[in-house]
mmCIF file of C-alpha atoms and ligand atoms in Angstrom:
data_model
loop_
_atom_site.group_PDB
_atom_site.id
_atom_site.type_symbol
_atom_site.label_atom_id
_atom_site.label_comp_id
_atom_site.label_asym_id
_atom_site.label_seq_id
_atom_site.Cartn_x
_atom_site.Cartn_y
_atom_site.Cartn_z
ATOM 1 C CA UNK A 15 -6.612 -8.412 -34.651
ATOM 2 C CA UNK A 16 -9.569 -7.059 -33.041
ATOM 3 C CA UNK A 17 -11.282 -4.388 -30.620
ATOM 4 C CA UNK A 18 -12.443 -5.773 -27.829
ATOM 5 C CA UNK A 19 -15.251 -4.595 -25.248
ATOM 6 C CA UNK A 20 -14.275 -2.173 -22.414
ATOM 7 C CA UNK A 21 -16.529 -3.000 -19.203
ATOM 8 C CA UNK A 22 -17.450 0.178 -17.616
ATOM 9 C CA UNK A 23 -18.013 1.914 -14.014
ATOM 10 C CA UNK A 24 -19.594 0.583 -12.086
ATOM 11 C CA UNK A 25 -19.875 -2.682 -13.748
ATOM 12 C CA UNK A 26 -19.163 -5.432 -10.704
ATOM 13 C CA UNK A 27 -16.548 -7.748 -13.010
ATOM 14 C CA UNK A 28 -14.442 -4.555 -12.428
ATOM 15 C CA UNK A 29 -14.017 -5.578 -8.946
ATOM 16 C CA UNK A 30 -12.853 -8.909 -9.983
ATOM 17 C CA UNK A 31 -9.258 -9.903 -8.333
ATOM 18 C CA UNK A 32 -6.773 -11.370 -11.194
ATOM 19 C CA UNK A 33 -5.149 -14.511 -11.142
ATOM 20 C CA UNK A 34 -1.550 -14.842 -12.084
ATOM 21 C CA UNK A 35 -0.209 -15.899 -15.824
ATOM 22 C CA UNK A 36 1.203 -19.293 -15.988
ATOM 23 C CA UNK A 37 0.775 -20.103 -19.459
ATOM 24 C CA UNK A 38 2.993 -18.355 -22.039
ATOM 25 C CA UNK A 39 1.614 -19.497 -25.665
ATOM 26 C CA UNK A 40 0.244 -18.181 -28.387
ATOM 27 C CA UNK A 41 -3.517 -17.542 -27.094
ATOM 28 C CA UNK A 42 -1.597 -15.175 -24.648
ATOM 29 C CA UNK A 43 0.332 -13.035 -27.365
ATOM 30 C CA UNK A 44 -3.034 -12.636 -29.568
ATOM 31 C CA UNK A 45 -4.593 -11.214 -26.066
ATOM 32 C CA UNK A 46 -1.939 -8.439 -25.676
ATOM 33 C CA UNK A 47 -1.903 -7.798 -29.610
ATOM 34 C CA UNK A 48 -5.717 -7.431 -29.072
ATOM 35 C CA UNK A 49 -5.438 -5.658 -25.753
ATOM 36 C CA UNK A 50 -3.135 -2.773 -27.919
ATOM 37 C CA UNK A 51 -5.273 -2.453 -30.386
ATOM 38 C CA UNK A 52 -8.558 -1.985 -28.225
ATOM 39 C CA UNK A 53 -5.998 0.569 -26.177
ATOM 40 C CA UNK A 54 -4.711 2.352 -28.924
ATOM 41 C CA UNK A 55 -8.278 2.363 -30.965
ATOM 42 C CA UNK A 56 -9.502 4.153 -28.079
ATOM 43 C CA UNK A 57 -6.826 6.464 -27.538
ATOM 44 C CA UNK A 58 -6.120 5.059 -23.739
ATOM 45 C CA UNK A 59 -2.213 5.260 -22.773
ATOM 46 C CA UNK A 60 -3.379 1.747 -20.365
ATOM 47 C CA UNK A 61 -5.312 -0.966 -19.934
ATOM 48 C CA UNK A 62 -5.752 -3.759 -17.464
ATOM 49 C CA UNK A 63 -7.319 -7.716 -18.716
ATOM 50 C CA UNK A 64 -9.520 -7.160 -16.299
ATOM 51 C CA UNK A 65 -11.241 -4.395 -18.237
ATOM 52 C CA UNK A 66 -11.882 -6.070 -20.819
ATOM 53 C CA UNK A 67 -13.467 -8.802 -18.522
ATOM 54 C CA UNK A 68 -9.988 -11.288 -18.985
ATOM 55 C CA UNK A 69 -9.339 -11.675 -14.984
ATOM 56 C CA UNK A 70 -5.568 -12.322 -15.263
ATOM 57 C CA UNK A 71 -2.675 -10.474 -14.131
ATOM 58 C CA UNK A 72 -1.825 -8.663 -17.520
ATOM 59 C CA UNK A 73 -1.279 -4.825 -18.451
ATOM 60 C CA UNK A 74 -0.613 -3.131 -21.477
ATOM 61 C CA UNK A 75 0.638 0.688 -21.091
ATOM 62 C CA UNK A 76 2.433 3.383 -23.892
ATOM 63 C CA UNK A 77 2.615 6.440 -22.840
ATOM 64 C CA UNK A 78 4.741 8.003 -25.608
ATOM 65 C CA UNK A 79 3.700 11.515 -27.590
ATOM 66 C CA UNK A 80 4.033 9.145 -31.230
ATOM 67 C CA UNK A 81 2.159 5.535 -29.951
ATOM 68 C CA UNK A 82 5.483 3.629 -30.464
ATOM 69 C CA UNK A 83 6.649 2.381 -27.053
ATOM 70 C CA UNK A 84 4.238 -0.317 -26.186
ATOM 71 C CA UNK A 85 5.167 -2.219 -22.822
ATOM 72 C CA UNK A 86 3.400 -4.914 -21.764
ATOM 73 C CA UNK A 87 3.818 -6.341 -17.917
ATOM 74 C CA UNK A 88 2.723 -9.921 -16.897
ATOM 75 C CA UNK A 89 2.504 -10.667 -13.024
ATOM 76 C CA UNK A 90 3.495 -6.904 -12.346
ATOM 77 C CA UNK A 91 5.112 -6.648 -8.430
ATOM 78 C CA UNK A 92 6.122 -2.776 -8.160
ATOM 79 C CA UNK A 93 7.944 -1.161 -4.952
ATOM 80 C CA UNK A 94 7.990 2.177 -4.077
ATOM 81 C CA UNK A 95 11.334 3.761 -3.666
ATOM 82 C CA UNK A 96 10.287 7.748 -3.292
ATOM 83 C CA UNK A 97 7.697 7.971 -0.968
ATOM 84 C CA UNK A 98 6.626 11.331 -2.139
ATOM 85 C CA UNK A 99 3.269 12.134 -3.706
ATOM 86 C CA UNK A 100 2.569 13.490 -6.790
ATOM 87 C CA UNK A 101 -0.541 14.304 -7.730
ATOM 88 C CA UNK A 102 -1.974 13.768 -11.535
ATOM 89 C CA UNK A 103 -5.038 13.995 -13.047
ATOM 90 C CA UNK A 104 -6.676 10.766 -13.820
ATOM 91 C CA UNK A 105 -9.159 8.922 -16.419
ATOM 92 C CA UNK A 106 -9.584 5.845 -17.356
ATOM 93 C CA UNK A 107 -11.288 4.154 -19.756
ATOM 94 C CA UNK A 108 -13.640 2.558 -17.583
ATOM 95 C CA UNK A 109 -14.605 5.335 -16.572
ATOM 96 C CA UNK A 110 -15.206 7.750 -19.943
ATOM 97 C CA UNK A 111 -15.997 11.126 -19.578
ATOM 98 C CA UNK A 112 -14.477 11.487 -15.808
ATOM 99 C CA UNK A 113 -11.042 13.065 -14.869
ATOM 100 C CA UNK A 114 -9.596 13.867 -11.300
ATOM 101 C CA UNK A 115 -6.821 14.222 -8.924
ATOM 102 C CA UNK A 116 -5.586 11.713 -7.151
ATOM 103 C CA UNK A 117 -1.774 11.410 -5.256
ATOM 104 C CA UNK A 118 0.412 8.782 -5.784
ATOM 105 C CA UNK A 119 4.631 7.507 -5.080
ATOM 106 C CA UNK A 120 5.808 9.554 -7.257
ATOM 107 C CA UNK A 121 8.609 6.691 -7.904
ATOM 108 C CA UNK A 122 8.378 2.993 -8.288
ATOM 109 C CA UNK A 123 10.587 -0.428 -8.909
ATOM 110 C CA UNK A 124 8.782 -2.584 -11.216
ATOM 111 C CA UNK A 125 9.315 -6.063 -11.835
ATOM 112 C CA UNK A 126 7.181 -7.984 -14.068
ATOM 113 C CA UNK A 127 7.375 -10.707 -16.865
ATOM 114 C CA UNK A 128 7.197 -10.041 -20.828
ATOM 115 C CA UNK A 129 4.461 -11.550 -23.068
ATOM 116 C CA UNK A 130 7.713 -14.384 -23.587
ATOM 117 C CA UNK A 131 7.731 -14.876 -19.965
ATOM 118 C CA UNK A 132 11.087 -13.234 -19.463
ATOM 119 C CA UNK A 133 11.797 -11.561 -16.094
ATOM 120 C CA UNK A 134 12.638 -7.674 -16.156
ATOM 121 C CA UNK A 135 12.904 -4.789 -14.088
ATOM 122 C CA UNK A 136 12.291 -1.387 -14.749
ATOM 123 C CA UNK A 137 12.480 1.894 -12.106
ATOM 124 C CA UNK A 138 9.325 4.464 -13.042
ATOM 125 C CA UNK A 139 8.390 7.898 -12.970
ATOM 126 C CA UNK A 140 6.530 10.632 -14.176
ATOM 127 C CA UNK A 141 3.402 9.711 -16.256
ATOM 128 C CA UNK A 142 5.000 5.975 -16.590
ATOM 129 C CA UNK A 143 4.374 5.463 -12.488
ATOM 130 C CA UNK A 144 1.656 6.696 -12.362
ATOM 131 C CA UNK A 145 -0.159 4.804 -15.254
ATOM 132 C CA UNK A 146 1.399 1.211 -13.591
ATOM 133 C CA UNK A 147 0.135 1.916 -10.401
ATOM 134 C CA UNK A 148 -3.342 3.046 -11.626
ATOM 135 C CA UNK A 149 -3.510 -0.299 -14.018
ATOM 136 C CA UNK A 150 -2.109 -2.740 -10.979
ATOM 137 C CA UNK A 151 -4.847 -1.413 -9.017
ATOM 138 C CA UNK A 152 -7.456 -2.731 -11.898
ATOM 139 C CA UNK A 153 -5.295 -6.409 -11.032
ATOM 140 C CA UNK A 154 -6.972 -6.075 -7.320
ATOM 141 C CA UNK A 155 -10.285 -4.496 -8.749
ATOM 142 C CA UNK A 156 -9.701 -0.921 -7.320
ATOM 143 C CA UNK A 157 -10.386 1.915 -9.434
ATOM 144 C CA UNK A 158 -8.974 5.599 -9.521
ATOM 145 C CA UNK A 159 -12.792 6.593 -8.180
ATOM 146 C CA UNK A 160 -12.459 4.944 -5.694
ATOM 147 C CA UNK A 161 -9.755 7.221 -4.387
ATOM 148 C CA UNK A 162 -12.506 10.459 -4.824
ATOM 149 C CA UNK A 163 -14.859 10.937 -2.262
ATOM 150 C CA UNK A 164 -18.207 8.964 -2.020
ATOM 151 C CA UNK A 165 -19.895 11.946 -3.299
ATOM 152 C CA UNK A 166 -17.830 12.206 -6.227
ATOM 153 C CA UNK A 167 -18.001 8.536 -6.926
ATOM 154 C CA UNK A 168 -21.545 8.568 -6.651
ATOM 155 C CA UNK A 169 -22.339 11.769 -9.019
ATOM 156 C CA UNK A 170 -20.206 9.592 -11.559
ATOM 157 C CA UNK A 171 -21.786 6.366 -11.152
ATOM 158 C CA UNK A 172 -25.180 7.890 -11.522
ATOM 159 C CA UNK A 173 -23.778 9.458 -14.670
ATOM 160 C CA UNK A 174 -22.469 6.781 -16.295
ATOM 161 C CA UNK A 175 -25.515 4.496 -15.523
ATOM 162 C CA UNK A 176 -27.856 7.334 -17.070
ATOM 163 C CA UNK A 177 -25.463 6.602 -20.656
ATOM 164 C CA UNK A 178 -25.656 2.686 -20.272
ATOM 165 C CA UNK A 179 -29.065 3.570 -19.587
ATOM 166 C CA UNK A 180 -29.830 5.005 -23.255
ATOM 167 C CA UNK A 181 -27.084 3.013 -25.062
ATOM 168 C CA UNK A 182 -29.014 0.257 -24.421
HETATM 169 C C1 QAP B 5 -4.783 5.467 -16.825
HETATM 170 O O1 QAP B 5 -6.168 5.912 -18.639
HETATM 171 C C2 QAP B 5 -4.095 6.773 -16.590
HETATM 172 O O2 QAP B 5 -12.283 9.298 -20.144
HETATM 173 C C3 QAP B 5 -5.035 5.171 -18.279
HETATM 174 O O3 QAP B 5 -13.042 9.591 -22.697
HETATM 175 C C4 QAP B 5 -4.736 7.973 -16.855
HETATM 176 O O4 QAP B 5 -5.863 5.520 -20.819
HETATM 177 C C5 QAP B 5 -2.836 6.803 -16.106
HETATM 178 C C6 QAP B 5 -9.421 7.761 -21.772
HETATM 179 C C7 QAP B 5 -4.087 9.176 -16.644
HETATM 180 C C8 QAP B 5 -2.178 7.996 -15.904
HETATM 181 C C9 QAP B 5 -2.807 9.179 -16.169
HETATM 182 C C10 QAP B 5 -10.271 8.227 -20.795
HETATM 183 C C11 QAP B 5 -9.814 7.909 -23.096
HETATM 184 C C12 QAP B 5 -8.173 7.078 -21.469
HETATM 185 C C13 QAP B 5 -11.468 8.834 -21.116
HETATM 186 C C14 QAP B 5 -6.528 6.046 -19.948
HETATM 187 C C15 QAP B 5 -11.857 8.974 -22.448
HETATM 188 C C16 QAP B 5 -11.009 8.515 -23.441
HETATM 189 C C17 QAP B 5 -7.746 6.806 -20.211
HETATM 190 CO CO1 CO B 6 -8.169 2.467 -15.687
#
């Protein structure tokens, strides 16, 4: 297996819309086994293809306390079935360093396919609906920032481009 590279805020691939998955094979299994990995290895609880510059409609999320309940969605669809916010506070690894509030449905219907191609539905709440939501919105190259106000964006952008700045 191996880590792949996590493109950052506000690199302009992360605005990238993702195609759908047609092609179940092999390649596409050693993507999500890599996509884990690079998840896991840097303690994220989800990440979208498109962060790591793959522009295709495929999320890997585990949210459990012990790292043991990976679930992977292809061609996620979700509906929202309690309109109710709830409000969490947000990272992402796109975004290191940077946490805030932003509302959400607090409950979602989630269909999606499995790294076989298999159909399933799941209902989601809690942590788990708010971590689809905020992973679909990488599919349409929307980030949780972008939710914050422009000043708040922009204080983070600056930030972040100061660190790419001397990392590079
Ligand atoms: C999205 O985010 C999410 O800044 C997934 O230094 C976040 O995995 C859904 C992370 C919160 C629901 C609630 C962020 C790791 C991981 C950082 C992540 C960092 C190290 C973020
Ligand atoms: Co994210």
């Amino acid at each position: 297996m191996s880590l792949l590279p996590i493109l950052e805020f506000p690199d302009s691939r992360l605005r990238k819309i993702a195609s759908p998955v047609t092609v179940f094979d092999e390649k596409l299994e050693v993507l999500i086994d890599n996509m884990f990995e690079t998840m896991y290895n840097a303690q994220g609880i989800g990440l979208a293809a498109t962060q790591i510059d793959v522009h295709k409609r495929l999320l890997v999320i585990d949210v459990s306390e012990n790292k043991d309940s990976p679930l992977t969605f292809i061609n996620p669809e979700f509906e929202v079935i309690e309109n109710e916010l709830s409000e969490y506070d947000e990272g992402c690894l796109s975004v290191p360093g940077f946490y805030d509030t932003v509302s959400r449905p607090q409950r979602i219907k989630v269909r999606a396919q499995d790294r076989l191609g298999q159909a399933f539905e799941m209902e989601a709440d809690g942590i788990l609906a708010v971590c689809i939501q905020h992973e679909v919105d990488h599919l349409e190259g929307k980030l949780f920032v972008d939710y914050l106000s422009s000043l708040k964006r922009q204080r983070i952008r600056k930030k972040l481009e100061k660190e790419h700045k001397k990392s590079a």
